[in-house]
mmCIF file of C-alpha atoms in Angstrom:
data_model
loop_
_atom_site.group_PDB
_atom_site.id
_atom_site.type_symbol
_atom_site.label_atom_id
_atom_site.label_comp_id
_atom_site.label_asym_id
_atom_site.label_seq_id
_atom_site.Cartn_x
_atom_site.Cartn_y
_atom_site.Cartn_z
ATOM 1 C CA MET T 1 -0.180 -0.196 -0.257
ATOM 2 C CA ASN T 2 1.532 3.178 -1.087
ATOM 3 C CA LEU T 3 1.334 5.905 1.908
ATOM 4 C CA TYR T 4 1.740 10.183 1.744
ATOM 5 C CA LEU T 5 2.859 11.990 4.352
ATOM 6 C CA GLY T 6 1.710 15.910 4.587
ATOM 7 C CA ILE T 7 3.513 17.867 7.280
ATOM 8 C CA ASP T 8 2.558 21.084 8.300
ATOM 9 C CA PHE T 9 4.514 24.167 10.135
ATOM 10 C CA GLY T 10 1.561 26.364 11.425
ATOM 11 C CA THR T 11 2.677 29.362 14.261
ATOM 12 C CA SER T 12 2.225 26.811 17.272
ATOM 13 C CA GLY T 13 3.887 23.816 15.845
ATOM 14 C CA GLY T 14 4.051 21.300 13.432
ATOM 15 C CA ARG T 15 1.695 18.467 12.165
ATOM 16 C CA GLY T 16 1.796 15.478 9.798
ATOM 17 C CA VAL T 17 -0.813 13.001 8.590
ATOM 18 C CA VAL T 18 -0.275 10.033 6.630
ATOM 19 C CA ILE T 19 -3.042 8.945 4.235
ATOM 20 C CA ASP T 20 -3.033 6.053 1.797
ATOM 21 C CA GLU T 21 -3.903 6.222 -2.111
ATOM 22 C CA GLU T 22 -7.581 6.339 -1.472
ATOM 23 C CA ALA T 23 -7.108 9.539 0.438
ATOM 24 C CA SER T 24 -9.834 8.551 2.823
ATOM 25 C CA CYS T 25 -8.276 6.923 5.536
ATOM 26 C CA ILE T 26 -5.958 8.678 7.686
ATOM 27 C CA GLN T 27 -3.241 6.460 8.875
ATOM 28 C CA THR T 28 -1.739 8.366 11.347
ATOM 29 C CA GLU T 29 -1.685 11.945 12.733
ATOM 30 C CA VAL T 30 1.470 13.431 14.525
ATOM 31 C CA ARG T 31 1.819 16.454 16.513
ATOM 32 C CA TYR T 32 4.868 18.305 17.931
ATOM 33 C CA PRO T 33 3.717 21.425 19.664
ATOM 34 C CA PHE T 34 6.825 24.447 20.242
ATOM 35 C CA GLN T 35 7.450 25.130 23.761
ATOM 36 C CA ASP T 36 7.039 29.111 23.849
ATOM 37 C CA SER T 37 6.229 31.497 20.973
ATOM 38 C CA SER T 38 9.871 32.396 20.225
ATOM 39 C CA ASP T 39 10.229 28.670 19.090
ATOM 40 C CA ALA T 40 8.583 29.431 15.855
ATOM 41 C CA VAL T 41 11.302 31.938 14.465
ATOM 42 C CA THR T 42 14.485 29.642 15.273
ATOM 43 C CA PRO T 43 15.296 27.274 12.299
ATOM 44 C CA LYS T 44 16.808 24.753 14.550
ATOM 45 C CA ILE T 45 13.578 24.465 16.229
ATOM 46 C CA TRP T 46 12.170 23.955 13.129
ATOM 47 C CA GLN T 47 14.750 21.623 12.362
ATOM 48 C CA GLU T 48 14.175 19.335 15.339
ATOM 49 C CA VAL T 49 10.590 19.473 15.135
ATOM 50 C CA LEU T 50 10.540 18.093 11.389
ATOM 51 C CA PHE T 51 12.793 14.799 12.815
ATOM 52 C CA ALA T 52 10.455 14.879 15.763
ATOM 53 C CA LEU T 53 7.008 14.196 13.632
ATOM 54 C CA VAL T 54 9.254 11.749 11.571
ATOM 55 C CA GLU T 55 10.190 9.688 14.421
ATOM 56 C CA GLN T 56 6.754 9.839 15.715
ATOM 57 C CA ILE T 57 5.214 8.318 12.472
ATOM 58 C CA PRO T 58 5.017 4.473 13.364
ATOM 59 C CA GLU T 59 8.111 2.070 11.475
ATOM 60 C CA GLU T 60 5.821 0.602 8.834
ATOM 61 C CA LEU T 61 4.427 3.491 7.979
ATOM 62 C CA ARG T 62 7.474 4.835 7.098
ATOM 63 C CA ARG T 63 8.452 2.128 5.044
ATOM 64 C CA GLY T 64 5.240 2.270 2.528
ATOM 65 C CA ILE T 65 5.446 6.614 2.054
ATOM 66 C CA LYS T 66 6.235 7.098 -1.322
ATOM 67 C CA ALA T 67 5.970 10.870 -1.191
ATOM 68 C CA ILE T 68 6.198 14.100 1.568
ATOM 69 C CA ALA T 69 5.405 17.774 1.010
ATOM 70 C CA ILE T 70 5.732 20.345 3.233
ATOM 71 C CA ASN T 71 3.336 23.374 3.934
ATOM 72 C CA GLY T 72 4.608 26.691 6.075
ATOM 73 C CA THR T 73 3.591 30.061 6.910
ATOM 74 C CA SER T 74 3.078 32.287 4.395
ATOM 75 C CA SER T 75 5.958 34.986 4.161
ATOM 76 C CA THR T 76 8.313 33.448 6.315
ATOM 77 C CA VAL T 77 11.325 33.681 5.237
ATOM 78 C CA LEU T 78 15.295 33.543 6.223
ATOM 79 C CA LEU T 79 18.509 33.666 4.338
ATOM 80 C CA VAL T 80 21.091 30.589 3.976
ATOM 81 C CA ASP T 81 24.216 30.347 2.910
ATOM 82 C CA ALA T 82 25.414 28.253 -0.045
ATOM 83 C CA ALA T 83 25.319 24.746 2.814
ATOM 84 C CA GLY T 84 21.975 25.695 3.442
ATOM 85 C CA ASN T 85 22.862 26.946 6.773
ATOM 86 C CA PRO T 86 20.797 30.190 8.236
ATOM 87 C CA THR T 87 23.187 33.198 8.257
ATOM 88 C CA ASP T 88 20.345 35.558 10.608
ATOM 89 C CA ALA T 89 17.343 35.086 12.280
ATOM 90 C CA PRO T 90 13.964 33.948 9.911
ATOM 91 C CA LEU T 91 11.425 36.865 9.328
ATOM 92 C CA LEU T 92 7.978 35.407 10.767
ATOM 93 C CA TYR T 93 4.952 36.084 8.019
ATOM 94 C CA ASN T 94 3.479 38.897 10.283
ATOM 95 C CA ASP T 95 6.701 40.936 10.569
ATOM 96 C CA ALA T 96 6.527 44.371 9.280
ATOM 97 C CA ARG T 97 9.928 45.962 9.364
ATOM 98 C CA GLY T 98 9.515 45.712 5.844
ATOM 99 C CA SER T 99 7.540 49.027 6.189
ATOM 100 C CA LEU T 100 10.759 51.081 6.155
ATOM 101 C CA ILE T 101 11.315 50.680 2.759
ATOM 102 C CA LEU T 102 7.894 50.387 1.179
ATOM 103 C CA GLU T 103 8.231 53.957 -0.461
ATOM 104 C CA HIS T 104 11.076 52.533 -2.605
ATOM 105 C CA LEU T 105 9.058 49.295 -2.889
ATOM 106 C CA LYS T 106 6.499 51.212 -4.441
ATOM 107 C CA SER T 107 8.424 52.968 -6.940
ATOM 108 C CA ILE T 108 9.818 49.399 -8.250
ATOM 109 C CA ALA T 109 6.792 47.467 -8.302
ATOM 110 C CA PRO T 110 3.365 47.904 -10.156
ATOM 111 C CA PRO T 111 0.393 50.058 -8.134
ATOM 112 C CA ASN T 112 -1.471 48.133 -5.946
ATOM 113 C CA HIS T 113 0.701 44.599 -6.407
ATOM 114 C CA THR T 114 0.911 42.101 -3.916
ATOM 115 C CA VAL T 115 4.175 42.657 -2.830
ATOM 116 C CA LEU T 116 3.113 46.129 -1.994
ATOM 117 C CA SER T 117 2.592 45.225 1.790
ATOM 118 C CA ALA T 118 5.172 45.446 5.050
ATOM 119 C CA THR T 119 4.743 41.875 5.946
ATOM 120 C CA SER T 120 5.522 40.804 1.647
ATOM 121 C CA SER T 121 8.257 38.403 1.083
ATOM 122 C CA LEU T 122 10.095 40.779 -1.285
ATOM 123 C CA ALA T 123 9.466 43.943 1.584
ATOM 124 C CA LYS T 124 11.367 41.215 3.947
ATOM 125 C CA LEU T 125 14.223 40.292 1.457
ATOM 126 C CA LEU T 126 14.944 44.427 0.480
ATOM 127 C CA TRP T 127 14.980 44.961 4.432
ATOM 128 C CA MET T 128 17.690 41.733 5.135
ATOM 129 C CA ARG T 129 19.690 43.794 2.088
ATOM 130 C CA GLN T 130 21.164 46.083 5.150
ATOM 131 C CA LEU T 131 21.895 43.310 7.698
ATOM 132 C CA PRO T 132 25.634 42.978 8.323
ATOM 133 C CA SER T 133 25.038 39.056 7.649
ATOM 134 C CA PHE T 134 23.436 39.571 4.304
ATOM 135 C CA SER T 135 26.773 39.210 2.345
ATOM 136 C CA LYS T 136 27.431 35.614 3.306
ATOM 137 C CA ALA T 137 24.076 34.583 2.058
ATOM 138 C CA ARG T 138 23.265 32.473 -1.091
ATOM 139 C CA TYR T 139 19.786 31.795 -1.073
ATOM 140 C CA PHE T 140 16.146 34.018 0.222
ATOM 141 C CA LEU T 141 13.841 30.727 1.382
ATOM 142 C CA HIS T 142 10.666 29.942 2.558
ATOM 143 C CA GLN T 143 10.425 28.301 5.673
ATOM 144 C CA ALA T 144 8.612 25.466 3.520
ATOM 145 C CA ASP T 145 11.208 25.367 1.162
ATOM 146 C CA TRP T 146 14.042 25.497 3.930
ATOM 147 C CA LEU T 147 12.222 22.410 5.702
ATOM 148 C CA ALA T 148 12.431 20.287 2.455
ATOM 149 C CA PHE T 149 15.692 21.189 1.846
ATOM 150 C CA LEU T 150 16.571 19.428 4.726
ATOM 151 C CA LEU T 151 15.182 16.588 3.339
ATOM 152 C CA HIS T 152 15.927 16.717 -0.229
ATOM 153 C CA GLY T 153 19.448 18.654 -0.125
ATOM 154 C CA GLN T 154 18.206 21.196 -2.893
ATOM 155 C CA LEU T 155 18.824 24.394 -2.503
ATOM 156 C CA GLY T 156 16.456 27.485 -4.032
ATOM 157 C CA ILE T 157 13.454 25.409 -4.859
ATOM 158 C CA SER T 158 9.998 27.229 -3.858
ATOM 159 C CA ASP T 159 6.466 26.464 -4.855
ATOM 160 C CA TYR T 160 4.482 29.183 -6.572
ATOM 161 C CA HIS T 161 2.151 29.449 -3.934
ATOM 162 C CA ASN T 162 4.938 30.694 -0.957
ATOM 163 C CA ALA T 163 6.604 32.846 -4.094
ATOM 164 C CA LEU T 164 3.275 34.812 -4.358
ATOM 165 C CA LYS T 165 4.355 37.460 -2.379
ATOM 166 C CA LEU T 166 7.666 37.658 -3.450
ATOM 167 C CA GLY T 167 6.553 38.914 -6.229
ATOM 168 C CA TYR T 168 6.320 36.052 -9.210
ATOM 169 C CA ASP T 169 3.916 36.460 -11.677
ATOM 170 C CA VAL T 170 1.637 33.198 -10.938
ATOM 171 C CA GLU T 171 -0.424 34.046 -14.377
ATOM 172 C CA GLU T 172 3.294 34.023 -16.603
ATOM 173 C CA LEU T 173 4.797 31.166 -14.193
ATOM 174 C CA LYS T 174 7.581 33.714 -14.488
ATOM 175 C CA TYR T 175 9.523 36.310 -12.076
ATOM 176 C CA PRO T 176 8.422 39.796 -14.012
ATOM 177 C CA GLU T 177 11.129 41.952 -15.451
ATOM 178 C CA TRP T 178 10.751 44.046 -12.855
ATOM 179 C CA LEU T 179 11.871 42.189 -10.258
ATOM 180 C CA GLU T 180 14.504 40.591 -12.219
ATOM 181 C CA ASN T 181 15.677 44.497 -12.947
ATOM 182 C CA LEU T 182 16.605 45.127 -9.302
ATOM 183 C CA GLN T 183 19.002 42.618 -9.612
ATOM 184 C CA ILE T 184 19.458 41.284 -6.184
ATOM 185 C CA LEU T 185 22.796 39.927 -4.908
ATOM 186 C CA ILE T 186 21.511 37.217 -4.051
ATOM 187 C CA GLN T 187 19.771 33.749 -5.722
ATOM 188 C CA LEU T 188 15.928 34.053 -5.645
ATOM 189 C CA PRO T 189 14.028 30.356 -5.798
ATOM 190 C CA LYS T 190 13.418 28.070 -9.110
ATOM 191 C CA VAL T 191 9.616 27.991 -8.694
ATOM 192 C CA LEU T 192 7.739 25.195 -9.178
ATOM 193 C CA THR T 193 3.776 23.776 -8.990
ATOM 194 C CA PRO T 194 2.598 23.323 -6.210
ATOM 195 C CA GLY T 195 3.235 19.234 -5.583
ATOM 196 C CA THR T 196 5.845 18.818 -8.261
ATOM 197 C CA PRO T 197 8.661 15.873 -7.106
ATOM 198 C CA ILE T 198 11.983 17.532 -6.517
ATOM 199 C CA ALA T 199 14.035 15.220 -5.734
ATOM 200 C CA GLU T 200 14.321 11.586 -3.767
ATOM 201 C CA LEU T 201 15.247 11.613 0.351
ATOM 202 C CA ARG T 202 18.486 12.129 0.984
ATOM 203 C CA PRO T 203 19.932 8.400 1.035
ATOM 204 C CA GLU T 204 21.270 9.313 5.147
ATOM 205 C CA ILE T 205 17.548 10.785 6.024
ATOM 206 C CA ALA T 206 16.091 7.768 4.522
ATOM 207 C CA ASN T 207 18.150 5.326 6.072
ATOM 208 C CA LYS T 208 17.899 6.796 9.521
ATOM 209 C CA PHE T 209 14.135 6.795 9.533
ATOM 210 C CA GLY T 210 13.292 3.535 7.553
ATOM 211 C CA PHE T 211 12.191 5.491 4.307
ATOM 212 C CA CYS T 212 11.985 3.546 1.116
ATOM 213 C CA ARG T 213 15.182 4.932 -0.566
ATOM 214 C CA ASP T 214 12.745 6.393 -3.483
ATOM 215 C CA CYS T 215 9.935 8.083 -1.533
ATOM 216 C CA LEU T 216 9.899 11.863 -3.311
ATOM 217 C CA VAL T 217 10.473 14.933 -1.288
ATOM 218 C CA CYS T 218 7.745 17.588 -3.684
ATOM 219 C CA ALA T 219 6.780 21.333 -4.054
ATOM 220 C CA GLY T 220 5.156 22.066 -0.979
ATOM 221 C CA THR T 221 2.499 25.148 -0.419
ATOM 222 C CA THR T 222 1.590 27.270 2.655
ATOM 223 C CA ASP T 223 -0.130 26.633 5.660
ATOM 224 C CA SER T 224 -4.016 28.313 4.317
ATOM 225 C CA ILE T 225 -3.711 26.643 1.253
ATOM 226 C CA ALA T 226 -3.447 23.425 2.552
ATOM 227 C CA ALA T 227 -6.240 23.941 4.714
ATOM 228 C CA PHE T 228 -8.115 24.777 1.860
ATOM 229 C CA ILE T 229 -7.252 21.583 -0.557
ATOM 230 C CA ALA T 230 -8.039 19.383 3.093
ATOM 231 C CA SER T 231 -11.903 20.781 2.585
ATOM 232 C CA GLU T 232 -14.621 20.282 0.042
ATOM 233 C CA ALA T 233 -14.641 23.051 -1.487
ATOM 234 C CA LYS T 234 -14.125 23.024 -4.931
ATOM 235 C CA LEU T 235 -16.939 25.717 -6.758
ATOM 236 C CA PRO T 236 -16.793 29.007 -7.728
ATOM 237 C CA GLY T 237 -17.984 31.016 -4.227
ATOM 238 C CA GLU T 238 -17.130 28.481 -1.985
ATOM 239 C CA ALA T 239 -14.948 29.448 0.654
ATOM 240 C CA VAL T 240 -11.946 28.252 3.205
ATOM 241 C CA THR T 241 -11.448 30.473 6.718
ATOM 242 C CA SER T 242 -8.845 29.030 9.115
ATOM 243 C CA LEU T 243 -9.432 29.969 11.894
ATOM 244 C CA GLY T 244 -6.008 29.037 13.467
ATOM 245 C CA SER T 245 -3.616 31.697 15.583
ATOM 246 C CA THR T 246 -4.689 34.178 12.998
ATOM 247 C CA LEU T 247 -7.678 34.627 10.801
ATOM 248 C CA VAL T 248 -7.026 33.455 6.853
ATOM 249 C CA LEU T 249 -9.929 33.411 4.225
ATOM 250 C CA LYS T 250 -9.737 31.912 0.914
ATOM 251 C CA LEU T 251 -12.727 32.447 -1.813
ATOM 252 C CA LEU T 252 -12.344 30.099 -4.842
ATOM 253 C CA SER T 253 -13.126 32.816 -7.611
ATOM 254 C CA ARG T 254 -12.757 32.265 -11.533
ATOM 255 C CA THR T 255 -11.798 35.784 -11.498
ATOM 256 C CA ARG T 256 -8.305 36.602 -9.923
ATOM 257 C CA VAL T 257 -8.349 39.857 -7.681
ATOM 258 C CA GLU T 258 -5.246 41.630 -6.305
ATOM 259 C CA ASP T 259 -5.155 44.637 -4.215
ATOM 260 C CA ALA T 260 -2.522 45.849 -1.456
ATOM 261 C CA ARG T 261 -4.397 48.445 -0.191
ATOM 262 C CA TYR T 262 -6.621 45.897 1.044
ATOM 263 C CA GLY T 263 -3.939 43.096 1.442
ATOM 264 C CA ILE T 264 -5.866 41.234 -1.255
ATOM 265 C CA TYR T 265 -4.089 38.913 -3.563
ATOM 266 C CA SER T 266 -4.915 35.586 -5.475
ATOM 267 C CA HIS T 267 -3.447 32.269 -5.776
ATOM 268 C CA ARG T 268 -3.616 30.234 -8.741
ATOM 269 C CA LEU T 269 -5.224 26.971 -8.229
ATOM 270 C CA GLY T 270 -5.580 24.905 -11.018
ATOM 271 C CA ASP T 271 -8.162 26.857 -13.907
ATOM 272 C CA LEU T 272 -9.558 28.752 -10.902
ATOM 273 C CA TRP T 273 -8.204 31.707 -8.434
ATOM 274 C CA LEU T 274 -8.205 31.468 -4.513
ATOM 275 C CA THR T 275 -8.629 34.789 -4.080
ATOM 276 C CA GLY T 276 -8.261 36.279 0.270
ATOM 277 C CA GLY T 277 -6.116 38.208 2.815
ATOM 278 C CA ALA T 278 -4.910 37.726 6.415
ATOM 279 C CA SER T 279 -5.884 39.121 9.463
ATOM 280 C CA ASN T 280 -4.096 39.103 12.645
ATOM 281 C CA THR T 281 -6.758 39.479 14.713
ATOM 282 C CA GLY T 282 -7.701 35.301 15.277
ATOM 283 C CA GLY T 283 -7.179 32.604 17.910
ATOM 284 C CA ALA T 284 -3.986 33.810 19.129
ATOM 285 C CA VAL T 285 -5.663 36.961 20.767
ATOM 286 C CA LEU T 286 -8.442 34.814 22.460
ATOM 287 C CA LYS T 287 -5.514 32.609 23.702
ATOM 288 C CA GLN T 288 -4.374 35.516 25.279
ATOM 289 C CA PHE T 289 -7.227 36.037 27.669
ATOM 290 C CA PHE T 290 -8.647 32.359 27.983
ATOM 291 C CA THR T 291 -7.674 28.922 28.405
ATOM 292 C CA ASN T 292 -8.953 26.091 26.113
ATOM 293 C CA ALA T 293 -10.953 25.036 29.003
ATOM 294 C CA GLU T 294 -12.291 28.547 29.653
ATOM 295 C CA LEU T 295 -12.832 28.741 25.500
ATOM 296 C CA GLU T 296 -15.237 25.862 25.744
ATOM 297 C CA SER T 297 -16.903 26.775 28.751
ATOM 298 C CA LEU T 298 -17.626 29.916 28.327
ATOM 299 C CA SER T 299 -18.690 29.740 25.051
ATOM 300 C CA PHE T 300 -21.585 27.282 26.010
ATOM 301 C CA LYS T 301 -23.160 30.081 28.295
ATOM 302 C CA ILE T 302 -23.391 32.797 24.998
ATOM 303 C CA ASP T 303 -26.295 33.175 23.127
ATOM 304 C CA ALA T 304 -25.498 32.742 19.560
ATOM 305 C CA SER T 305 -28.592 34.426 17.963
ATOM 306 C CA LYS T 306 -28.271 38.177 19.776
ATOM 307 C CA ALA T 307 -25.206 40.119 18.650
ATOM 308 C CA SER T 308 -22.836 41.336 21.259
ATOM 309 C CA GLU T 309 -22.678 45.495 21.571
ATOM 310 C CA LEU T 310 -19.000 45.582 21.789
ATOM 311 C CA ASP T 311 -17.209 46.130 18.840
ATOM 312 C CA TYR T 312 -13.726 45.132 18.896
ATOM 313 C CA TYR T 313 -10.766 44.985 16.611
ATOM 314 C CA PRO T 314 -9.122 41.812 18.242
ATOM 315 C CA LEU T 315 -4.851 42.082 17.979
ATOM 316 C CA LEU T 316 -2.387 41.189 19.930
ATOM 317 C CA LYS T 317 0.478 44.287 18.824
ATOM 318 C CA VAL T 318 -0.504 47.027 16.221
ATOM 319 C CA GLY T 319 -0.936 46.372 13.036
ATOM 320 C CA ASP T 320 -2.961 44.359 10.548
ATOM 321 C CA ARG T 321 -3.257 43.011 6.812
ATOM 322 C CA PHE T 322 -6.354 42.471 5.832
ATOM 323 C CA PRO T 323 -9.146 43.892 5.263
ATOM 324 C CA ILE T 324 -7.444 46.915 6.929
ATOM 325 C CA ASN T 325 -3.799 46.967 5.201
ATOM 326 C CA ASP T 326 -2.574 49.415 7.773
ATOM 327 C CA PRO T 327 0.792 48.298 10.221
ATOM 328 C CA ASN T 328 -0.104 50.869 12.524
ATOM 329 C CA LEU T 329 -3.769 50.079 12.786
ATOM 330 C CA PRO T 330 -3.949 50.274 17.071
ATOM 331 C CA PRO T 331 -5.866 47.182 18.793
ATOM 332 C CA ARG T 332 -9.614 47.941 20.153
ATOM 333 C CA LEU T 333 -10.334 45.674 22.916
ATOM 334 C CA SER T 334 -11.815 48.169 25.398
ATOM 335 C CA PRO T 335 -14.337 48.352 27.009
ATOM 336 C CA ARG T 336 -13.842 45.218 28.871
ATOM 337 C CA PRO T 337 -16.727 43.958 30.738
ATOM 338 C CA ASP T 338 -16.556 42.257 34.018
ATOM 339 C CA ASP T 339 -18.168 39.301 32.691
ATOM 340 C CA PRO T 340 -15.776 36.549 31.264
ATOM 341 C CA VAL T 341 -18.516 35.053 29.224
ATOM 342 C CA GLU T 342 -20.100 38.941 27.890
ATOM 343 C CA PHE T 343 -16.002 39.689 26.828
ATOM 344 C CA LEU T 344 -15.643 36.515 25.199
ATOM 345 C CA HIS T 345 -19.010 37.134 23.099
ATOM 346 C CA GLY T 346 -17.300 40.626 22.231
ATOM 347 C CA LEU T 347 -14.246 38.903 21.410
ATOM 348 C CA LEU T 348 -15.896 36.227 19.242
ATOM 349 C CA GLU T 349 -18.534 38.786 17.434
ATOM 350 C CA SER T 350 -15.458 41.049 16.717
ATOM 351 C CA ILE T 351 -13.775 38.422 14.700
ATOM 352 C CA ALA T 352 -16.494 37.307 12.660
ATOM 353 C CA ARG T 353 -17.648 40.960 12.052
ATOM 354 C CA ILE T 354 -13.726 41.556 10.865
ATOM 355 C CA GLU T 355 -13.970 37.705 8.572
ATOM 356 C CA ALA T 356 -17.895 39.264 6.641
ATOM 357 C CA ARG T 357 -15.897 42.673 6.097
ATOM 358 C CA GLY T 358 -13.208 40.375 4.038
ATOM 359 C CA TYR T 359 -15.904 38.023 2.395
ATOM 360 C CA GLU T 360 -17.624 41.000 1.575
ATOM 361 C CA LEU T 361 -14.256 43.215 0.444
ATOM 362 C CA LEU T 362 -13.725 40.556 -2.133
ATOM 363 C CA GLN T 363 -16.713 40.428 -3.631
ATOM 364 C CA GLU T 364 -16.545 44.183 -4.154
ATOM 365 C CA MET T 365 -13.506 43.787 -5.832
ATOM 366 C CA GLY T 366 -14.926 41.319 -8.305
ATOM 367 C CA ALA T 367 -14.728 37.964 -6.790
ATOM 368 C CA ASP T 368 -17.471 35.796 -6.921
ATOM 369 C CA LYS T 369 -20.409 36.051 -4.916
ATOM 370 C CA LEU T 370 -19.667 33.645 -1.854
ATOM 371 C CA SER T 371 -22.163 30.755 -1.408
ATOM 372 C CA ARG T 372 -20.653 28.470 1.286
ATOM 373 C CA VAL T 373 -17.918 28.982 3.632
ATOM 374 C CA TYR T 374 -16.355 25.591 5.180
ATOM 375 C CA THR T 375 -13.913 26.006 8.316
ATOM 376 C CA ALA T 376 -10.565 25.021 9.066
ATOM 377 C CA GLY T 377 -7.961 25.619 12.015
ATOM 378 C CA GLY T 378 -8.820 25.497 15.920
ATOM 379 C CA GLY T 379 -11.868 27.549 15.637
ATOM 380 C CA ALA T 380 -14.296 24.916 13.558
ATOM 381 C CA ALA T 381 -14.356 22.922 17.062
ATOM 382 C CA ASN T 382 -16.462 25.703 18.418
ATOM 383 C CA ASP T 383 -20.270 25.169 17.743
ATOM 384 C CA THR T 384 -21.067 29.094 19.318
ATOM 385 C CA TRP T 385 -18.498 30.591 16.980
ATOM 386 C CA THR T 386 -19.836 29.166 14.418
ATOM 387 C CA ALA T 387 -23.441 30.083 15.096
ATOM 388 C CA ILE T 388 -22.209 33.794 15.639
ATOM 389 C CA ARG T 389 -20.114 33.635 12.020
ATOM 390 C CA ALA T 390 -23.312 32.360 10.369
ATOM 391 C CA ARG T 391 -25.352 34.953 11.395
ATOM 392 C CA ASN T 392 -22.804 37.616 10.391
ATOM 393 C CA LEU T 393 -21.826 35.793 7.017
ATOM 394 C CA GLN T 394 -25.605 34.861 6.226
ATOM 395 C CA VAL T 395 -24.314 31.768 4.080
ATOM 396 C CA PRO T 396 -24.065 28.216 5.145
ATOM 397 C CA VAL T 397 -20.822 27.889 7.219
ATOM 398 C CA VAL T 398 -19.867 24.138 7.865
ATOM 399 C CA THR T 399 -16.589 22.394 9.640
ATOM 400 C CA SER T 400 -14.689 20.836 6.930
ATOM 401 C CA VAL T 401 -14.477 16.847 6.504
ATOM 402 C CA TYR T 402 -10.598 16.927 6.915
ATOM 403 C CA THR T 403 -9.718 20.425 8.860
ATOM 404 C CA GLU T 404 -5.808 19.784 9.431
ATOM 405 C CA ALA T 405 -3.531 21.857 6.942
ATOM 406 C CA ALA T 406 -1.646 18.407 7.151
ATOM 407 C CA TYR T 407 -4.191 16.742 5.147
ATOM 408 C CA GLY T 408 -4.489 18.744 2.265
ATOM 409 C CA THR T 409 -0.169 18.649 2.230
ATOM 410 C CA ALA T 410 -0.412 15.048 2.213
ATOM 411 C CA LEU T 411 -3.152 15.585 -1.077
ATOM 412 C CA LEU T 412 -0.302 17.352 -2.707
ATOM 413 C CA ALA T 413 2.283 14.612 -2.233
ATOM 414 C CA MET T 414 0.038 12.538 -3.460
ATOM 415 C CA ARG T 415 -0.884 13.866 -6.437
ATOM 416 C CA GLY T 416 3.412 14.569 -7.095
ATOM 417 C CA GLY T 417 3.947 10.837 -5.847
ATOM 418 C CA SER T 418 1.259 9.770 -8.892
ATOM 419 C CA LYS T 419 3.233 12.202 -11.505
ATOM 420 C CA GLY T 420 6.866 10.555 -10.166
ATOM 421 C CA GLU T 421 5.430 7.038 -11.013
ATOM 422 C CA GLN T 422 4.206 8.025 -14.382
ATOM 423 C CA GLU T 423 7.609 9.528 -14.996
#
């Protein structure tokens, strides 16, 4: 029986899912959380988590794995030297230091382009150019690129989902001329279609963990697109909201929608476009105030049929990306009522309003009319929140059958593994 491994690197840790050829049966799921938030920015920890996940997979399953794919958080990037060693600390998905070079970037990139955001991969790369360590760097990689390199050993390879915010033209499938004219003294990644076989596992990795020698490593994707792939969404107008540490919206559309003023961008997905945006609001804000047990018990006491009058903009720190793209947007978390149920209701309602405004904005910009929303991520399990969101969205809101981004990445690995066998 051929098996396929998908690995998801999110903001809270790593997850792995192994599926069979039917994809309807998950053979095993493994998890390895980051111990604290600082782990999310440490490549050494990423490497430890990656191999800890692999070790958790039963040996008999490892022997049957034919292909592996990895997703990472979008626009989490790092510079590495010729041997693949990081030359400096990575910049995470929500790092806005790129705001310092935005004016310069506006003079280079087309108006309202996806890269014209303080958190875009290209903004981060241009900011990194002034680091003393930049002269040692040879490659610019995304988190998923570097983790896959640890498995297959080839530097400088990415996929067009991760490369979108670097400026890669996903319609023409090439780097645009304006980007090549920048003459950045570093190797930009070769960009492949997500799921494309890259190479077999390094022999030493295959031997150490008991994989078959011809196990393929495939081009990956981002965590939110992996969650979309895992869902049942297939038709224009269907969408997936990922309720993880942050809030990510993806709407399947026949029309490509791009506008950096609002943090809107479109990924290529077959013959359709996956248009959307990512907000810094989400579960991480909830966990600042409540434990998981409190979230569960207090949610039961909320009347989801009634709108909360509290109007918050829940953020951990200053700045959001979508539907308001403003690195200086302040969090709004007051007034805070004494009743924790009332406070939680206000937070859930406010995040739901941000989600509804996000989908409304996508449709105003020309995307297909919203017809159904699938939910992925930890927030998908909160029935009260689901009811609040359905009231705000005015369309059916359902939990994806498979909510794990790692499952979607395993599907990518399966497609890549099938290609590899055909070749």
